[in-house]
Amino acid sequence: MNMVELITKKKLGQELSQEEINYFVMGAAEKTVPDYQLAAMLMAIRLNGMTAKETTCLTLAMRDSGDVADLSAIEGVKVDKHSTGGVGDTTTLVLAPLVAACGVPVAKMSGRGLGHTGGTLDKLESISGLTVEISEEDFIRQVKETGVSVIGQTGALAPADKTLYALRDVTATVDSLPLIASSIMSKKLASGSDAIVLDVKTGSGAIMQTLEGSIELAQAMVDIGVLAGKPVTAIVTGMEQPLGTHVGNALEVKDAIDVLSGRTKGALLEVSLLLGSHMLVLAGRCETPEEGVKLLKEALDSGAGLEKLRSMIKAQGGDSRVCDDVSLLPQPAVKRTVKAGVSGYVAAMDTMALGLAAQAMGAGRIQKTDVLDYSVGYVLPVRIGDLLMPETDLAVLYARSEAEADKAEQAIRNALVISDEKPELPKLCYAIVTKDGVQRF
Ligand code: URA
């Protein structure tokens, strides 16, 4: 067996056997197959797809490419949450502390930015001193002591995904159902949690942009969960516009702190409460999502959620004073407020273009080795349905230079559709998928 034969087979749209998938995956994990052959295989999969059997084999091979974490030393049901990725989508930083404040341990392994989407690890690393590279032993100790930890998957966990994820980011092979499903589920199955809540985004900023594609992805991941014996609830949420008002690494940390401090309400909080409430249900903390929302709101109002974030940042070596003073987060060279300049309703947004605009400013990687600038990005206070006047603040840009601010301003203007007609407002939640079926809203 060799990689050229396997790439050829997939290029011709043929089904790969379990042995062939294992060969490719172990080649990625052990780095015995060069990046250019892995990248060619990823593109062949992206273009020709995979059967359900291949997707399952790929997921299990990726899970088994490294260790499977043992979290049994942490008492209680450990529920993980994972998003397919969005723009201004920092629900983890809001819900992990809130869920922990409700008494449910959160031992979460997160990812880095991928394509136009941001990554929780990159956001956390914008906090001075904070580390996301923690041994499994210290991770477990931290969760036992503080109730919450968010770290990177350890090198020993699903190493094949680590290699493939980084390659997909820079080879335009992110938007592939089998690659997304196997990437997410292999990590979730290896990370030792007892149950999983998945946030599957849909809309112009999602990896899967159509509702049917997003529901199909949700079903594929729920099916893999069933096969692996783990309860999975997948919630299809809207990504027709950035979820929060802030896009960029330090800016999204600020957005999460603003929410946990009670200063900001809105879609980021609503979706965090929705996902968090399903985590509480799967953990057995409450019977219904409605009860879960109530518990989470209590943790928000009492300040217990913000306190948990503070403990987590401190435990991971970060400067927890950011929870009280967000100006301690990295600041950019240039800050520019942009006015709408026109009147009309915000009718639609090209949210992928908005994500790419932040990436181009230095908030995301274009090449694997790119070093991020944590301070850059933008605040976009306007939402679909808002009526703009020429003097309305459209955005505040946080840039490395005036020239980059110019480019970002143009990209943001191009990404917004302004119309005389008031548009229909997008939903926050479109469907909930479990092993029992699909509930649409
Ligand atoms: N998140 C992941 O972990 N993997 C993907 O492929 C997409 C989103």
Short mmCIF file of C-alpha atoms and ligand atoms in Angstrom, two decimals:
data_model
loop_
_atom_site.label_atom_id
_atom_site.label_comp_id
_atom_site.label_asym_id
_atom_site.label_seq_id
_atom_site.Cartn_x
_atom_site.Cartn_y
_atom_site.Cartn_z
CA MET A 1 0.00 0.00 0.00
CA ASN A 2 1.31 3.50 -0.72
CA MET A 3 -0.13 7.02 -0.60
CA VAL A 4 -0.08 7.59 -4.37
CA GLU A 5 -2.38 4.56 -4.84
CA LEU A 6 -4.72 5.77 -2.10
CA ILE A 7 -4.86 9.34 -3.42
CA THR A 8 -5.56 7.96 -6.91
CA LYS A 9 -8.42 5.83 -5.58
CA LYS A 10 -10.03 8.77 -3.81
CA LYS A 11 -9.39 11.04 -6.80
CA LEU A 12 -11.44 8.59 -8.88
CA GLY A 13 -14.23 8.64 -6.28
CA GLN A 14 -13.73 5.08 -5.08
CA GLU A 15 -14.37 3.90 -1.51
CA LEU A 16 -11.30 3.47 0.70
CA SER A 17 -11.12 0.38 2.89
CA GLN A 18 -10.62 0.50 6.66
CA GLU A 19 -6.96 -0.60 6.21
CA GLU A 20 -6.36 2.14 3.66
CA ILE A 21 -7.91 4.79 5.92
CA ASN A 22 -5.80 3.51 8.85
CA TYR A 23 -2.67 3.79 6.68
CA PHE A 24 -3.44 7.41 5.75
CA VAL A 25 -4.39 8.38 9.32
CA MET A 26 -1.35 6.75 10.93
CA GLY A 27 0.81 8.43 8.28
CA ALA A 28 -0.63 11.77 9.45
CA ALA A 29 -0.23 10.93 13.14
CA GLU A 30 3.31 9.60 12.89
CA LYS A 31 4.33 12.11 10.21
CA THR A 32 5.57 9.30 7.96
CA VAL A 33 3.51 10.68 5.06
CA PRO A 34 4.65 14.11 3.82
CA ASP A 35 2.31 17.10 4.06
CA TYR A 36 1.95 17.36 0.26
CA GLN A 37 0.48 13.85 0.01
CA LEU A 38 -1.78 14.41 3.00
CA ALA A 39 -2.93 17.68 1.43
CA ALA A 40 -3.64 15.95 -1.89
CA MET A 41 -5.70 13.29 -0.08
CA LEU A 42 -7.61 15.97 1.84
CA MET A 43 -8.48 17.73 -1.41
CA ALA A 44 -9.58 14.44 -3.01
CA ILE A 45 -11.84 13.80 0.01
CA ARG A 46 -13.12 17.38 -0.14
CA LEU A 47 -14.01 17.01 -3.82
CA ASN A 48 -15.33 13.44 -3.87
CA GLY A 49 -16.73 13.00 -0.35
CA MET A 50 -16.82 9.82 1.71
CA THR A 51 -19.43 7.16 2.39
CA ALA A 52 -20.91 6.89 5.91
CA LYS A 53 -18.75 3.79 6.43
CA GLU A 54 -15.59 5.64 5.39
CA THR A 55 -16.47 8.59 7.65
CA THR A 56 -16.94 6.29 10.65
CA CYS A 57 -13.67 4.43 9.89
CA LEU A 58 -11.88 7.78 9.55
CA THR A 59 -13.27 9.01 12.89
CA LEU A 60 -12.34 5.87 14.81
CA ALA A 61 -8.89 5.69 13.17
CA MET A 62 -8.29 9.33 14.18
CA ARG A 63 -9.51 8.68 17.74
CA ASP A 64 -7.22 5.65 17.97
CA SER A 65 -4.25 7.47 16.45
CA GLY A 66 -3.29 8.50 20.00
CA ASP A 67 -4.33 8.25 23.63
CA VAL A 68 -7.88 8.44 24.94
CA ALA A 69 -8.05 10.71 28.01
CA ASP A 70 -9.27 9.19 31.24
CA LEU A 71 -11.29 11.77 33.19
CA SER A 72 -12.76 9.25 35.64
CA ALA A 73 -10.82 10.90 38.49
CA ILE A 74 -13.17 13.89 38.13
CA GLU A 75 -16.46 13.21 39.87
CA GLY A 76 -19.73 13.67 38.00
CA VAL A 77 -20.82 13.52 34.38
CA LYS A 78 -18.35 15.39 32.18
CA VAL A 79 -20.11 17.04 29.26
CA ASP A 80 -18.10 18.53 26.44
CA LYS A 81 -19.27 21.09 23.89
CA HIS A 82 -17.88 21.77 20.45
CA SER A 83 -18.72 24.22 17.70
CA THR A 84 -18.23 23.69 13.99
CA GLY A 85 -16.81 27.19 14.01
CA GLY A 86 -18.14 30.65 13.49
CA VAL A 87 -17.27 34.33 13.45
CA GLY A 88 -17.45 36.30 16.71
CA ASP A 89 -18.51 32.97 18.19
CA THR A 90 -17.04 32.76 21.64
CA THR A 91 -19.69 30.72 23.43
CA THR A 92 -17.08 28.53 25.16
CA LEU A 93 -15.69 31.48 27.11
CA VAL A 94 -19.20 32.34 28.28
CA LEU A 95 -20.72 28.94 28.92
CA ALA A 96 -17.76 26.99 30.35
CA PRO A 97 -17.58 29.22 33.47
CA LEU A 98 -21.38 29.41 33.76
CA VAL A 99 -21.85 25.63 33.53
CA ALA A 100 -19.02 25.12 36.05
CA ALA A 101 -20.68 27.65 38.35
CA CYS A 102 -23.79 25.42 38.27
CA GLY A 103 -21.71 22.59 39.76
CA VAL A 104 -21.04 20.62 36.57
CA PRO A 105 -17.32 20.06 35.90
CA VAL A 106 -16.08 21.41 32.57
CA ALA A 107 -12.94 19.70 31.29
CA LYS A 108 -12.75 21.05 27.79
CA MET A 109 -10.26 20.64 25.00
CA SER A 110 -10.62 23.31 22.34
CA GLY A 111 -9.10 24.16 18.98
CA ARG A 112 -7.33 26.97 17.18
CA GLY A 113 -8.74 29.16 14.42
CA LEU A 114 -9.62 27.31 11.25
CA GLY A 115 -10.11 29.08 7.91
CA HIS A 116 -12.27 32.14 8.45
CA THR A 117 -13.39 31.01 11.93
CA GLY A 118 -11.79 31.90 15.24
CA GLY A 119 -10.46 29.38 17.78
CA THR A 120 -10.88 29.38 21.55
CA LEU A 121 -7.21 28.59 22.20
CA ASP A 122 -6.03 31.60 20.20
CA LYS A 123 -8.50 33.80 22.07
CA LEU A 124 -7.40 32.50 25.47
CA GLU A 125 -3.74 33.01 24.59
CA SER A 126 -4.44 36.71 24.11
CA ILE A 127 -4.61 36.90 27.92
CA SER A 128 -1.11 37.70 29.16
CA GLY A 129 0.62 34.64 30.69
CA LEU A 130 -2.19 32.19 30.07
CA THR A 131 -1.19 28.75 28.86
CA VAL A 132 -3.39 26.21 27.11
CA GLU A 133 -0.63 23.58 26.97
CA ILE A 134 -1.22 21.64 30.16
CA SER A 135 -0.49 17.98 31.00
CA GLU A 136 -3.49 15.68 31.45
CA GLU A 137 -2.59 15.32 35.13
CA ASP A 138 -2.61 19.10 35.76
CA PHE A 139 -5.75 19.47 33.65
CA ILE A 140 -7.58 16.97 35.87
CA ARG A 141 -6.21 18.61 39.04
CA GLN A 142 -7.40 22.03 37.84
CA VAL A 143 -10.91 20.78 37.07
CA LYS A 144 -11.11 19.12 40.49
CA GLU A 145 -9.94 22.31 42.22
CA THR A 146 -11.70 25.03 40.21
CA GLY A 147 -14.40 23.14 38.29
CA VAL A 148 -13.24 24.36 34.89
CA SER A 149 -10.33 24.17 32.49
CA VAL A 150 -10.07 24.86 28.76
CA ILE A 151 -6.90 23.61 27.10
CA GLY A 152 -5.54 22.46 23.76
CA GLN A 153 -5.81 18.81 22.91
CA THR A 154 -2.61 17.26 24.26
CA GLY A 155 -0.19 16.12 21.54
CA ALA A 156 -0.95 12.53 22.44
CA LEU A 157 -4.67 12.92 21.77
CA ALA A 158 -5.96 12.36 18.23
CA PRO A 159 -2.56 13.43 16.80
CA ALA A 160 -3.80 12.67 13.30
CA ASP A 161 -6.41 15.41 13.66
CA LYS A 162 -3.79 17.86 14.87
CA THR A 163 -1.80 17.37 11.65
CA LEU A 164 -4.81 17.27 9.33
CA TYR A 165 -6.60 20.22 11.00
CA ALA A 166 -3.56 22.47 10.53
CA LEU A 167 -3.22 21.38 6.88
CA ARG A 168 -6.91 21.85 6.13
CA ASP A 169 -6.73 25.38 7.48
CA VAL A 170 -4.28 26.34 4.74
CA THR A 171 -5.38 24.14 1.81
CA ALA A 172 -9.03 25.24 1.40
CA THR A 173 -10.27 21.84 2.59
CA VAL A 174 -12.14 22.90 5.70
CA ASP A 175 -15.67 22.67 4.24
CA SER A 176 -16.01 18.92 3.89
CA LEU A 177 -18.69 17.03 5.80
CA PRO A 178 -16.64 13.84 6.42
CA LEU A 179 -13.55 15.86 7.37
CA ILE A 180 -15.48 18.08 9.78
CA ALA A 181 -17.47 15.21 11.32
CA SER A 182 -14.40 13.01 11.81
CA SER A 183 -12.25 15.88 13.08
CA ILE A 184 -14.76 16.93 15.70
CA MET A 185 -15.93 13.51 16.78
CA SER A 186 -12.47 11.89 16.93
CA LYS A 187 -11.36 14.61 19.34
CA LYS A 188 -14.52 14.50 21.37
CA LEU A 189 -14.36 10.69 21.65
CA ALA A 190 -10.67 10.86 22.63
CA SER A 191 -11.11 13.66 25.15
CA GLY A 192 -12.77 11.42 27.71
CA SER A 193 -16.07 13.24 28.24
CA ASP A 194 -19.22 11.26 28.99
CA ALA A 195 -21.59 13.24 26.75
CA ILE A 196 -21.30 15.88 24.07
CA VAL A 197 -23.22 19.00 22.99
CA LEU A 198 -22.43 20.08 19.44
CA ASP A 199 -23.07 23.56 18.09
CA VAL A 200 -23.50 23.14 14.35
CA LYS A 201 -23.51 26.52 12.69
CA THR A 202 -25.52 27.36 9.60
CA GLY A 203 -25.57 30.44 7.36
CA SER A 204 -23.11 32.63 5.49
CA GLY A 205 -20.39 32.39 8.16
CA ALA A 206 -20.67 28.66 8.78
CA ILE A 207 -18.51 25.92 7.35
CA MET A 208 -21.75 24.29 6.15
CA GLN A 209 -23.76 27.20 4.84
CA THR A 210 -27.13 25.62 4.02
CA LEU A 211 -29.58 24.49 6.67
CA GLU A 212 -29.93 21.04 5.10
CA GLY A 213 -26.13 20.62 4.93
CA SER A 214 -25.85 21.65 8.58
CA ILE A 215 -28.58 19.23 9.66
CA GLU A 216 -26.87 16.47 7.65
CA LEU A 217 -23.58 17.22 9.44
CA ALA A 218 -25.38 17.24 12.81
CA GLN A 219 -26.96 13.87 12.04
CA ALA A 220 -23.64 12.36 10.90
CA MET A 221 -22.01 13.37 14.20
CA VAL A 222 -24.95 12.19 16.33
CA ASP A 223 -24.78 8.82 14.48
CA ILE A 224 -21.05 8.51 15.20
CA GLY A 225 -21.82 9.26 18.87
CA VAL A 226 -24.44 6.51 18.95
CA LEU A 227 -21.95 4.09 17.45
CA ALA A 228 -19.36 5.02 20.06
CA GLY A 229 -21.90 4.81 22.90
CA LYS A 230 -21.91 8.51 23.87
CA PRO A 231 -25.04 10.67 24.15
CA VAL A 232 -24.78 13.58 21.71
CA THR A 233 -27.14 16.55 21.30
CA ALA A 234 -26.45 18.66 18.21
CA ILE A 235 -27.96 22.14 18.04
CA VAL A 236 -28.08 23.91 14.69
CA THR A 237 -27.62 27.64 15.34
CA GLY A 238 -27.58 30.64 13.03
CA MET A 239 -24.35 32.12 11.63
CA GLU A 240 -25.88 34.58 9.15
CA GLN A 241 -23.97 37.28 11.03
CA PRO A 242 -21.23 37.26 13.67
CA LEU A 243 -22.65 35.88 16.90
CA GLY A 244 -21.14 38.45 19.23
CA THR A 245 -20.39 42.06 18.40
CA HIS A 246 -16.61 41.56 18.65
CA VAL A 247 -14.43 39.71 16.12
CA GLY A 248 -10.75 39.03 16.86
CA ASN A 249 -8.94 37.23 19.66
CA ALA A 250 -8.57 39.73 22.52
CA LEU A 251 -11.78 41.43 21.38
CA GLU A 252 -13.75 38.20 21.79
CA VAL A 253 -12.29 37.68 25.27
CA LYS A 254 -13.55 41.18 26.04
CA ASP A 255 -16.97 40.30 24.61
CA ALA A 256 -17.17 37.20 26.85
CA ILE A 257 -16.13 39.21 29.93
CA ASP A 258 -18.71 41.89 29.08
CA VAL A 259 -21.39 39.18 28.90
CA LEU A 260 -20.31 37.50 32.15
CA SER A 261 -20.21 40.91 33.87
CA GLY A 262 -23.81 41.55 32.80
CA ARG A 263 -22.79 44.55 30.65
CA THR A 264 -23.79 42.89 27.38
CA LYS A 265 -26.85 40.87 26.43
CA GLY A 266 -27.79 39.62 22.97
CA ALA A 267 -27.16 36.69 20.67
CA LEU A 268 -23.85 35.55 22.19
CA LEU A 269 -25.48 35.24 25.61
CA GLU A 270 -28.66 33.62 24.22
CA VAL A 271 -26.81 30.91 22.29
CA SER A 272 -24.45 30.29 25.23
CA LEU A 273 -27.47 29.79 27.51
CA LEU A 274 -29.06 27.43 24.99
CA LEU A 275 -25.96 25.26 24.58
CA GLY A 276 -25.12 25.41 28.29
CA SER A 277 -28.65 24.37 29.26
CA HIS A 278 -28.35 21.22 27.13
CA MET A 279 -24.99 20.50 28.80
CA LEU A 280 -26.70 20.72 32.19
CA VAL A 281 -29.44 18.33 31.01
CA LEU A 282 -26.93 15.76 29.69
CA ALA A 283 -24.99 16.07 32.96
CA GLY A 284 -28.18 15.24 34.88
CA ARG A 285 -28.07 18.60 36.70
CA CYS A 286 -31.66 19.36 35.61
CA GLU A 287 -34.50 17.75 33.72
CA THR A 288 -35.21 20.30 30.99
CA PRO A 289 -33.28 22.95 29.03
CA GLU A 290 -35.66 25.59 30.46
CA GLU A 291 -34.57 24.69 34.00
CA GLY A 292 -30.99 24.77 32.74
CA VAL A 293 -31.37 28.31 31.41
CA LYS A 294 -32.74 29.38 34.80
CA LEU A 295 -29.73 27.92 36.63
CA LEU A 296 -27.29 29.53 34.21
CA LYS A 297 -28.99 32.92 34.54
CA GLU A 298 -28.68 32.68 38.32
CA ALA A 299 -24.94 31.99 37.93
CA LEU A 300 -24.69 35.00 35.61
CA ASP A 301 -26.63 37.37 37.84
CA SER A 302 -24.78 36.40 41.01
CA GLY A 303 -21.38 36.92 39.34
CA ALA A 304 -20.49 33.24 39.97
CA GLY A 305 -19.80 32.72 36.26
CA LEU A 306 -17.33 35.60 36.05
CA GLU A 307 -15.68 34.34 39.24
CA LYS A 308 -15.19 30.91 37.61
CA LEU A 309 -13.57 32.53 34.58
CA ARG A 310 -11.26 34.43 36.92
CA SER A 311 -10.27 31.19 38.70
CA MET A 312 -9.67 29.43 35.40
CA ILE A 313 -7.45 32.21 34.02
CA LYS A 314 -5.48 32.30 37.28
CA ALA A 315 -5.07 28.51 37.38
CA GLN A 316 -3.72 28.57 33.81
CA GLY A 317 -1.14 31.25 34.66
CA GLY A 318 -3.00 34.17 33.07
CA ASP A 319 -3.53 37.72 34.28
CA SER A 320 -7.02 37.40 35.77
CA ARG A 321 -7.21 41.16 36.36
CA VAL A 322 -8.59 41.32 32.78
CA CYS A 323 -11.91 40.18 34.26
CA ASP A 324 -12.16 43.56 36.02
CA ASP A 325 -10.23 45.69 33.57
CA VAL A 326 -10.53 44.67 29.92
CA SER A 327 -8.11 47.44 28.90
CA LEU A 328 -5.33 45.09 30.11
CA LEU A 329 -5.95 42.96 27.01
CA PRO A 330 -3.60 43.60 24.04
CA GLN A 331 -4.30 46.93 22.33
CA PRO A 332 -3.76 47.72 18.62
CA ALA A 333 -1.64 50.40 16.98
CA VAL A 334 -4.67 51.88 15.19
CA LYS A 335 -8.29 52.27 16.34
CA ARG A 336 -10.74 53.73 13.85
CA THR A 337 -14.49 54.28 14.06
CA VAL A 338 -16.26 53.86 10.73
CA LYS A 339 -19.61 55.51 10.02
CA ALA A 340 -22.30 53.86 7.89
CA GLY A 341 -22.33 56.74 5.40
CA VAL A 342 -25.66 55.55 3.95
CA SER A 343 -29.17 54.92 5.20
CA GLY A 344 -31.14 51.72 4.98
CA TYR A 345 -31.68 48.39 6.70
CA VAL A 346 -28.88 45.87 7.21
CA ALA A 347 -30.46 43.15 5.06
CA ALA A 348 -27.74 40.47 5.01
CA MET A 349 -24.08 39.86 5.75
CA ASP A 350 -21.43 37.79 4.01
CA THR A 351 -20.16 36.49 7.33
CA MET A 352 -17.41 34.36 5.82
CA ALA A 353 -16.02 37.53 4.22
CA LEU A 354 -16.24 39.21 7.64
CA GLY A 355 -14.24 36.33 9.15
CA LEU A 356 -11.68 36.56 6.36
CA ALA A 357 -11.40 40.31 6.95
CA ALA A 358 -10.36 39.64 10.57
CA GLN A 359 -7.97 36.91 9.40
CA ALA A 360 -6.36 39.34 6.92
CA MET A 361 -5.91 41.89 9.72
CA GLY A 362 -3.73 39.31 11.54
CA ALA A 363 -6.34 37.66 13.80
CA GLY A 364 -6.12 34.33 11.93
CA ARG A 365 -3.50 32.30 10.07
CA ILE A 366 -3.12 32.31 6.30
CA GLN A 367 -0.06 30.04 6.53
CA LYS A 368 0.51 27.37 9.17
CA THR A 369 3.45 29.25 10.67
CA ASP A 370 1.77 32.69 10.85
CA VAL A 371 2.05 34.44 14.21
CA LEU A 372 -1.22 36.04 15.27
CA ASP A 373 -1.70 39.60 16.42
CA TYR A 374 -4.11 39.17 19.33
CA SER A 375 -5.08 42.84 19.46
CA VAL A 376 -6.58 43.14 15.97
CA GLY A 377 -10.11 42.68 14.66
CA TYR A 378 -13.19 44.84 14.86
CA VAL A 379 -16.34 45.61 16.77
CA LEU A 380 -19.47 45.39 14.64
CA PRO A 381 -22.38 46.73 16.69
CA VAL A 382 -24.92 46.52 13.86
CA ARG A 383 -27.08 43.46 13.23
CA ILE A 384 -29.37 42.24 10.47
CA GLY A 385 -32.61 44.24 10.64
CA ASP A 386 -30.98 47.39 12.09
CA LEU A 387 -31.88 50.68 10.42
CA LEU A 388 -28.72 52.64 9.61
CA MET A 389 -28.38 56.39 9.19
CA PRO A 390 -25.28 57.96 7.58
CA GLU A 391 -24.02 58.94 11.06
CA THR A 392 -24.55 55.48 12.63
CA ASP A 393 -21.36 53.85 13.89
CA LEU A 394 -20.85 50.87 11.59
CA ALA A 395 -17.69 49.41 13.06
CA VAL A 396 -14.64 50.13 15.19
CA LEU A 397 -11.50 48.75 13.57
CA TYR A 398 -8.53 47.52 15.62
CA ALA A 399 -5.64 47.30 13.17
CA ARG A 400 -1.85 47.01 12.91
CA SER A 401 -1.63 49.96 10.50
CA GLU A 402 -3.75 52.59 8.73
CA ALA A 403 -3.33 50.65 5.47
CA GLU A 404 -4.69 47.46 7.03
CA ALA A 405 -7.55 49.45 8.58
CA ASP A 406 -8.38 50.77 5.07
CA LYS A 407 -8.54 47.23 3.69
CA ALA A 408 -10.65 45.97 6.59
CA GLU A 409 -13.04 48.92 6.24
CA GLN A 410 -13.56 48.12 2.57
CA ALA A 411 -14.01 44.40 3.26
CA ILE A 412 -16.60 45.07 5.97
CA ARG A 413 -18.53 47.52 3.76
CA ASN A 414 -18.50 44.98 0.91
CA ALA A 415 -19.76 42.23 3.24
CA LEU A 416 -22.88 44.14 4.29
CA VAL A 417 -26.02 44.32 2.16
CA ILE A 418 -27.98 47.52 2.84
CA SER A 419 -31.56 47.71 1.61
CA ASP A 420 -34.67 49.90 1.80
CA GLU A 421 -36.73 46.85 2.75
CA LYS A 422 -36.80 45.60 6.33
CA PRO A 423 -35.48 42.02 6.14
CA GLU A 424 -36.77 38.95 7.95
CA LEU A 425 -34.67 38.40 11.06
CA PRO A 426 -32.56 35.24 11.13
CA LYS A 427 -33.21 32.69 13.88
CA LEU A 428 -30.76 31.89 16.64
CA CYS A 429 -31.71 28.19 16.67
CA TYR A 430 -32.93 26.20 13.65
CA ALA A 431 -32.96 22.59 14.84
CA ILE A 432 -32.01 20.19 17.61
CA VAL A 433 -30.77 16.77 16.52
CA THR A 434 -30.53 13.77 18.85
CA LYS A 435 -30.58 10.01 18.33
CA ASP A 436 -34.39 10.33 18.46
CA GLY A 437 -34.57 12.59 15.40
CA VAL A 438 -34.61 16.19 14.24
CA GLN A 439 -36.72 18.89 15.89
CA ARG A 440 -36.97 21.97 13.68
CA PHE A 441 -37.83 25.49 14.81
N1 URA B 1 -13.94 22.14 14.32
C1 URA B 1 -13.12 21.06 14.34
O1 URA B 1 -12.63 20.66 15.38
N2 URA B 1 -12.85 20.45 13.20
C2 URA B 1 -13.38 20.85 12.04
O2 URA B 1 -13.11 20.23 11.06
C3 URA B 1 -14.23 21.95 12.02
C4 URA B 1 -14.50 22.59 13.18
#
